[in-house]
Tab-separated table of C-alpha atoms in Angstrom:
chain	number	residue	atom	x	y	z
A	275	UNK	CA	102.636	93.027	127.368
A	276	UNK	CA	101.412	92.839	123.783
A	277	UNK	CA	102.418	95.796	121.593
A	278	UNK	CA	99.810	97.492	119.436
A	279	UNK	CA	101.055	98.713	116.064
A	280	UNK	CA	99.773	102.188	115.218
A	281	UNK	CA	99.547	104.026	111.934
A	282	UNK	CA	99.535	107.816	111.994
A	283	UNK	CA	97.743	109.779	109.276
A	284	UNK	CA	99.530	113.069	108.759
A	285	UNK	CA	102.826	114.783	109.407
A	286	UNK	CA	101.552	118.112	110.719
A	287	UNK	CA	103.169	119.859	113.674
A	288	UNK	CA	100.447	118.611	116.050
A	289	UNK	CA	101.742	115.106	115.377
A	290	UNK	CA	105.224	116.069	116.587
A	291	UNK	CA	103.961	118.220	119.439
A	292	UNK	CA	101.199	116.003	120.831
A	293	UNK	CA	100.469	112.721	119.070
A	294	UNK	CA	103.894	111.069	118.961
A	295	UNK	CA	104.964	112.148	122.472
A	296	UNK	CA	101.673	110.839	123.841
A	297	UNK	CA	102.060	107.551	122.012
A	298	UNK	CA	105.611	107.122	123.314
A	299	UNK	CA	104.316	107.328	126.879
A	300	UNK	CA	102.189	104.215	126.367
A	301	UNK	CA	104.017	100.999	127.226
A	302	UNK	CA	102.157	98.976	124.621
A	303	UNK	CA	102.383	101.384	121.669
A	304	UNK	CA	104.534	100.681	118.623
A	305	UNK	CA	105.012	103.488	116.095
A	306	UNK	CA	104.515	101.275	113.070
A	307	UNK	CA	103.691	103.508	110.094
A	308	UNK	CA	103.104	107.110	109.118
A	309	UNK	CA	101.459	108.542	106.016
A	310	UNK	CA	101.502	111.990	104.495
A	311	UNK	CA	101.244	113.823	101.220
A	312	UNK	CA	104.825	115.089	101.250
A	313	UNK	CA	107.291	112.209	100.653
A	314	UNK	CA	110.238	114.160	102.083
A	315	UNK	CA	108.358	114.898	105.296
A	316	UNK	CA	107.250	111.264	105.599
A	317	UNK	CA	110.869	110.130	105.225
A	318	UNK	CA	111.950	112.605	107.905
A	319	UNK	CA	109.325	111.305	110.340
A	320	UNK	CA	110.326	107.683	109.666
A	321	UNK	CA	113.969	108.460	110.396
A	322	UNK	CA	113.388	110.831	113.317
A	323	UNK	CA	110.798	108.789	115.217
A	324	UNK	CA	111.646	105.234	114.174
A	325	UNK	CA	108.510	104.300	112.266
A	326	UNK	CA	108.866	100.962	110.511
A	327	UNK	CA	107.055	102.167	107.373
A	328	UNK	CA	106.237	105.421	105.628
A	329	UNK	CA	103.550	105.962	103.004
A	330	UNK	CA	103.078	108.779	100.501
A	331	UNK	CA	99.292	108.430	100.637
A	332	UNK	CA	96.738	107.929	103.373
A	333	UNK	CA	95.020	105.160	101.415
A	334	UNK	CA	98.252	103.148	101.248
A	335	UNK	CA	98.461	103.155	105.039
A	336	UNK	CA	94.788	102.281	105.415
A	337	UNK	CA	95.297	99.300	103.099
A	338	UNK	CA	98.234	97.975	105.165
A	339	UNK	CA	96.971	94.889	107.010
């Protein structure tokens, strides 16, 4: 099955509580990148959830091909 790379905009609690757990249930979902305004929080999410990339701005993630 082909994996779909996803980028998540935001590091709010709802992301931890709902978004990421829901994405992990999908067999074809790859947690590719996350973006947020707080660099420390982005780094934490990358390390904790295994995102391949972390961005300090939403625009940087949107510009990722």
